[in-house]
Amino acid sequence: MPWTETQARLKLRAALLGGGLHLAYQPIVHAENAEIEGFEALVRWDDPGVGAITPDEFIPFAERRGLITRLGDWVAREASAQAASWPQLQQQGTFVSVNVSPVELLSGSFSERLQSILEDTRLPPRHLLVEITETSAIERHRETVRELEAVRRLGVRVAADDVGEGYMKLRVVSRLPIDVIKIPRRAMASRSRLAQRRFLAALVRYAQRQQIQTIVEGVETWEQFQRALEAGCDSVQGRYVSWPLTPEGVEEFLVSGWVSPGRDESE
Ligand code: C2E
Ligand code: MG
Ligand code: MG
């Protein structure tokens, strides 16, 4: 972002109020039968002057400058309203997932706010999934567990995002009340690395035992897709399936379904 922190804060606040943000939705499909499982909502900020600003840039900034709760509320409300407006999504039993920052999760009233968003938008809670990352899970473990349990009591499912990166190790994951584990492609990148292979095998075994769904994300090629299948993971997400879509794109995807493009010989 080409601005000072103060300018950026004003710009982001204005974007939040004035429609400068939107969501893109990336499909998640079952690896074996290609059925649609859900869509991850990813926030986008388009500034008229500088163009697209990526979430990796402005989410940490929003956390630092006290805007993350408002931003997170906007994302959850927008995604729920959108999901409630897609009859196909509900008929097919699929979900929309939203990323929740640790700062937002532990802000004190997260589950209450989520509940009123679900009521206002009339989205049945089983069609919503909340994705959380590692920091809070480690540093403020008890509070995190308490909040996640409150979220699950609403009927909303919980996913641990980016497992296998950073500190999100099996020991941490196994102490969290979760329904889904999301594994970045990197975690299964090299078959040659024994420690990585063992970690992945242990993770998948744990998930199967606990009836936790596993999603591999960032899958770009047929080969990576095959590797996810071989590792015993349930679902995949990534450009091999589809890039993030507009809301209209989601409606089309729900109607047409997904057909695996197969092996790309140029790979
Ligand atoms: P994430 O939750 O792990 O999301 C997956 C990221 O991988 C997305 O980046 C997505 O566009 C990208 N991706 C999808 N398919 C592929 C692929 O085949 N190859 C590669 N290389 N990348 C792929 P994006 O949208 O830039 O988001 C980055 C991160 O920002 C997200 O990682 C998430 O942690 C965070 N984020 C996004 N939206 C929100 C939000 O609404 N709230 C919060 N708190 N964080 C968000
Ligand atoms: Mg995510
Ligand atoms: Mg992720």
PDB file of N, CA and C in Angstrom, residues 29-32 183-185 187-189 191 200 204 208 214-237 240-241:
ATOM      1  N   VAL A  29     -13.968 -29.015  -4.090  1.00  0.00           N
ATOM      2  CA  VAL A  29     -14.689 -30.200  -4.578  1.00  0.00           C
ATOM      3  C   VAL A  29     -14.144 -31.478  -3.951  1.00  0.00           C
ATOM      4  N   HIS A  30     -14.979 -32.500  -3.947  1.00  0.00           N
ATOM      5  CA  HIS A  30     -14.576 -33.800  -3.427  1.00  0.00           C
ATOM      6  C   HIS A  30     -13.564 -34.417  -4.398  1.00  0.00           C
ATOM      7  N   ALA A  31     -12.469 -34.932  -3.869  1.00  0.00           N
ATOM      8  CA  ALA A  31     -11.394 -35.410  -4.747  1.00  0.00           C
ATOM      9  C   ALA A  31     -11.797 -36.659  -5.527  1.00  0.00           C
ATOM     10  N   GLU A  32     -12.613 -37.529  -4.931  1.00  0.00           N
ATOM     11  CA  GLU A  32     -12.936 -38.782  -5.615  1.00  0.00           C
ATOM     12  C   GLU A  32     -14.130 -38.664  -6.548  1.00  0.00           C
ATOM     13  N   ILE A 183      -5.097 -28.123   4.342  1.00  0.00           N
ATOM     14  CA  ILE A 183      -3.663 -28.383   4.210  1.00  0.00           C
ATOM     15  C   ILE A 183      -3.135 -27.658   2.974  1.00  0.00           C
ATOM     16  N   PRO A 184      -2.137 -26.804   3.124  1.00  0.00           N
ATOM     17  CA  PRO A 184      -1.591 -26.138   1.941  1.00  0.00           C
ATOM     18  C   PRO A 184      -0.814 -27.116   1.065  1.00  0.00           C
ATOM     19  N   ARG A 185      -0.840 -26.878  -0.237  1.00  0.00           N
ATOM     20  CA  ARG A 185      -0.141 -27.751  -1.188  1.00  0.00           C
ATOM     21  C   ARG A 185       1.306 -28.008  -0.761  1.00  0.00           C
ATOM     22  N   ALA A 187       2.572 -28.516   1.977  1.00  0.00           N
ATOM     23  CA  ALA A 187       2.735 -29.572   2.987  1.00  0.00           C
ATOM     24  C   ALA A 187       2.849 -30.953   2.352  1.00  0.00           C
ATOM     25  N   MET A 188       2.475 -31.058   1.060  1.00  0.00           N
ATOM     26  CA  MET A 188       2.649 -32.370   0.410  1.00  0.00           C
ATOM     27  C   MET A 188       3.548 -32.250  -0.813  1.00  0.00           C
ATOM     28  N   ALA A 189       4.361 -31.198  -0.819  1.00  0.00           N
ATOM     29  CA  ALA A 189       5.152 -30.906  -2.008  1.00  0.00           C
ATOM     30  C   ALA A 189       6.184 -31.981  -2.329  1.00  0.00           C
ATOM     31  N   ARG A 191       7.711 -35.586  -1.973  1.00  0.00           N
ATOM     32  CA  ARG A 191       7.547 -36.964  -1.506  1.00  0.00           C
ATOM     33  C   ARG A 191       8.810 -37.471  -0.850  1.00  0.00           C
ATOM     34  N   LEU A 200       2.185 -35.774   7.223  1.00  0.00           N
ATOM     35  CA  LEU A 200       0.953 -35.819   6.447  1.00  0.00           C
ATOM     36  C   LEU A 200       0.169 -37.106   6.723  1.00  0.00           C
ATOM     37  N   VAL A 204      -3.592 -37.239   8.293  1.00  0.00           N
ATOM     38  CA  VAL A 204      -4.728 -37.860   7.607  1.00  0.00           C
ATOM     39  C   VAL A 204      -5.326 -38.978   8.464  1.00  0.00           C
ATOM     40  N   GLN A 208      -9.138 -39.017   9.780  1.00  0.00           N
ATOM     41  CA  GLN A 208     -10.070 -40.108   9.470  1.00  0.00           C
ATOM     42  C   GLN A 208     -10.656 -40.702  10.740  1.00  0.00           C
ATOM     43  N   THR A 214     -10.679 -33.454   5.334  1.00  0.00           N
ATOM     44  CA  THR A 214      -9.399 -32.823   4.956  1.00  0.00           C
ATOM     45  C   THR A 214      -9.518 -32.191   3.571  1.00  0.00           C
ATOM     46  N   ILE A 215      -9.058 -30.951   3.463  1.00  0.00           N
ATOM     47  CA  ILE A 215      -9.089 -30.226   2.189  1.00  0.00           C
ATOM     48  C   ILE A 215      -7.659 -29.799   1.858  1.00  0.00           C
ATOM     49  N   VAL A 216      -7.179 -30.156   0.678  1.00  0.00           N
ATOM     50  CA  VAL A 216      -5.861 -29.661   0.249  1.00  0.00           C
ATOM     51  C   VAL A 216      -6.091 -28.418  -0.590  1.00  0.00           C
ATOM     52  N   GLU A 217      -5.396 -27.331  -0.259  1.00  0.00           N
ATOM     53  CA  GLU A 217      -5.629 -26.101  -1.029  1.00  0.00           C
ATOM     54  C   GLU A 217      -4.412 -25.697  -1.839  1.00  0.00           C
ATOM     55  N   GLY A 218      -4.657 -24.822  -2.808  1.00  0.00           N
ATOM     56  CA  GLY A 218      -3.575 -24.378  -3.689  1.00  0.00           C
ATOM     57  C   GLY A 218      -3.200 -25.444  -4.716  1.00  0.00           C
ATOM     58  N   VAL A 219      -4.116 -26.389  -4.983  1.00  0.00           N
ATOM     59  CA  VAL A 219      -3.835 -27.448  -5.956  1.00  0.00           C
ATOM     60  C   VAL A 219      -3.880 -26.842  -7.365  1.00  0.00           C
ATOM     61  N   GLU A 220      -2.737 -26.916  -8.053  1.00  0.00           N
ATOM     62  CA  GLU A 220      -2.628 -26.241  -9.355  1.00  0.00           C
ATOM     63  C   GLU A 220      -2.578 -27.199 -10.530  1.00  0.00           C
ATOM     64  N   THR A 221      -2.118 -28.424 -10.290  1.00  0.00           N
ATOM     65  CA  THR A 221      -1.892 -29.337 -11.425  1.00  0.00           C
ATOM     66  C   THR A 221      -2.525 -30.708 -11.166  1.00  0.00           C
ATOM     67  N   TRP A 222      -2.626 -31.469 -12.258  1.00  0.00           N
ATOM     68  CA  TRP A 222      -3.161 -32.825 -12.186  1.00  0.00           C
ATOM     69  C   TRP A 222      -2.330 -33.668 -11.223  1.00  0.00           C
ATOM     70  N   GLU A 223      -0.998 -33.458 -11.290  1.00  0.00           N
ATOM     71  CA  GLU A 223      -0.106 -34.234 -10.428  1.00  0.00           C
ATOM     72  C   GLU A 223      -0.359 -33.951  -8.951  1.00  0.00           C
ATOM     73  N   GLN A 224      -0.535 -32.681  -8.630  1.00  0.00           N
ATOM     74  CA  GLN A 224      -0.813 -32.313  -7.227  1.00  0.00           C
ATOM     75  C   GLN A 224      -2.167 -32.868  -6.785  1.00  0.00           C
ATOM     76  N   PHE A 225      -3.103 -32.855  -7.716  1.00  0.00           N
ATOM     77  CA  PHE A 225      -4.429 -33.417  -7.434  1.00  0.00           C
ATOM     78  C   PHE A 225      -4.305 -34.910  -7.105  1.00  0.00           C
ATOM     79  N   GLN A 226      -3.519 -35.632  -7.919  1.00  0.00           N
ATOM     80  CA  GLN A 226      -3.300 -37.066  -7.686  1.00  0.00           C
ATOM     81  C   GLN A 226      -2.641 -37.315  -6.335  1.00  0.00           C
ATOM     82  N   ARG A 227      -1.689 -36.433  -5.995  1.00  0.00           N
ATOM     83  CA  ARG A 227      -0.975 -36.592  -4.731  1.00  0.00           C
ATOM     84  C   ARG A 227      -1.923 -36.428  -3.545  1.00  0.00           C
ATOM     85  N   ALA A 228      -2.852 -35.487  -3.677  1.00  0.00           N
ATOM     86  CA  ALA A 228      -3.840 -35.283  -2.614  1.00  0.00           C
ATOM     87  C   ALA A 228      -4.712 -36.529  -2.458  1.00  0.00           C
ATOM     88  N   LEU A 229      -5.095 -37.102  -3.608  1.00  0.00           N
ATOM     89  CA  LEU A 229      -5.903 -38.327  -3.597  1.00  0.00           C
ATOM     90  C   LEU A 229      -5.144 -39.480  -2.937  1.00  0.00           C
ATOM     91  N   GLU A 230      -3.890 -39.648  -3.381  1.00  0.00           N
ATOM     92  CA  GLU A 230      -3.073 -40.743  -2.844  1.00  0.00           C
ATOM     93  C   GLU A 230      -2.850 -40.610  -1.342  1.00  0.00           C
ATOM     94  N   ALA A 231      -2.742 -39.372  -0.892  1.00  0.00           N
ATOM     95  CA  ALA A 231      -2.501 -39.142   0.537  1.00  0.00           C
ATOM     96  C   ALA A 231      -3.752 -39.428   1.357  1.00  0.00           C
ATOM     97  N   GLY A 232      -4.890 -39.623   0.674  1.00  0.00           N
ATOM     98  CA  GLY A 232      -6.130 -39.961   1.379  1.00  0.00           C
ATOM     99  C   GLY A 232      -6.921 -38.738   1.810  1.00  0.00           C
ATOM    100  N   CYS A 233      -6.627 -37.579   1.216  1.00  0.00           N
ATOM    101  CA  CYS A 233      -7.381 -36.363   1.569  1.00  0.00           C
ATOM    102  C   CYS A 233      -8.736 -36.378   0.879  1.00  0.00           C
ATOM    103  N   ASP A 234      -9.715 -35.720   1.510  1.00  0.00           N
ATOM    104  CA  ASP A 234     -11.086 -35.794   1.007  1.00  0.00           C
ATOM    105  C   ASP A 234     -11.358 -34.851  -0.162  1.00  0.00           C
ATOM    106  N   SER A 235     -10.895 -33.602  -0.029  1.00  0.00           N
ATOM    107  CA  SER A 235     -11.325 -32.579  -0.979  1.00  0.00           C
ATOM    108  C   SER A 235     -10.164 -31.717  -1.439  1.00  0.00           C
ATOM    109  N   VAL A 236     -10.377 -31.010  -2.540  1.00  0.00           N
ATOM    110  CA  VAL A 236      -9.329 -30.133  -3.069  1.00  0.00           C
ATOM    111  C   VAL A 236      -9.880 -28.765  -3.458  1.00  0.00           C
ATOM    112  N   GLN A 237      -8.959 -27.807  -3.413  1.00  0.00           N
ATOM    113  CA  GLN A 237      -9.271 -26.419  -3.763  1.00  0.00           C
ATOM    114  C   GLN A 237      -8.012 -25.872  -4.435  1.00  0.00           C
ATOM    115  N   TYR A 240      -6.418 -25.714 -10.163  1.00  0.00           N
ATOM    116  CA  TYR A 240      -6.734 -26.917 -10.950  1.00  0.00           C
ATOM    117  C   TYR A 240      -8.257 -27.108 -11.031  1.00  0.00           C
ATOM    118  N   VAL A 241      -8.942 -26.726  -9.963  1.00  0.00           N
ATOM    119  CA  VAL A 241     -10.404 -26.818  -9.948  1.00  0.00           C
ATOM    120  C   VAL A 241     -10.994 -25.528 -10.507  1.00  0.00           C
TER     121      VAL A 241
END
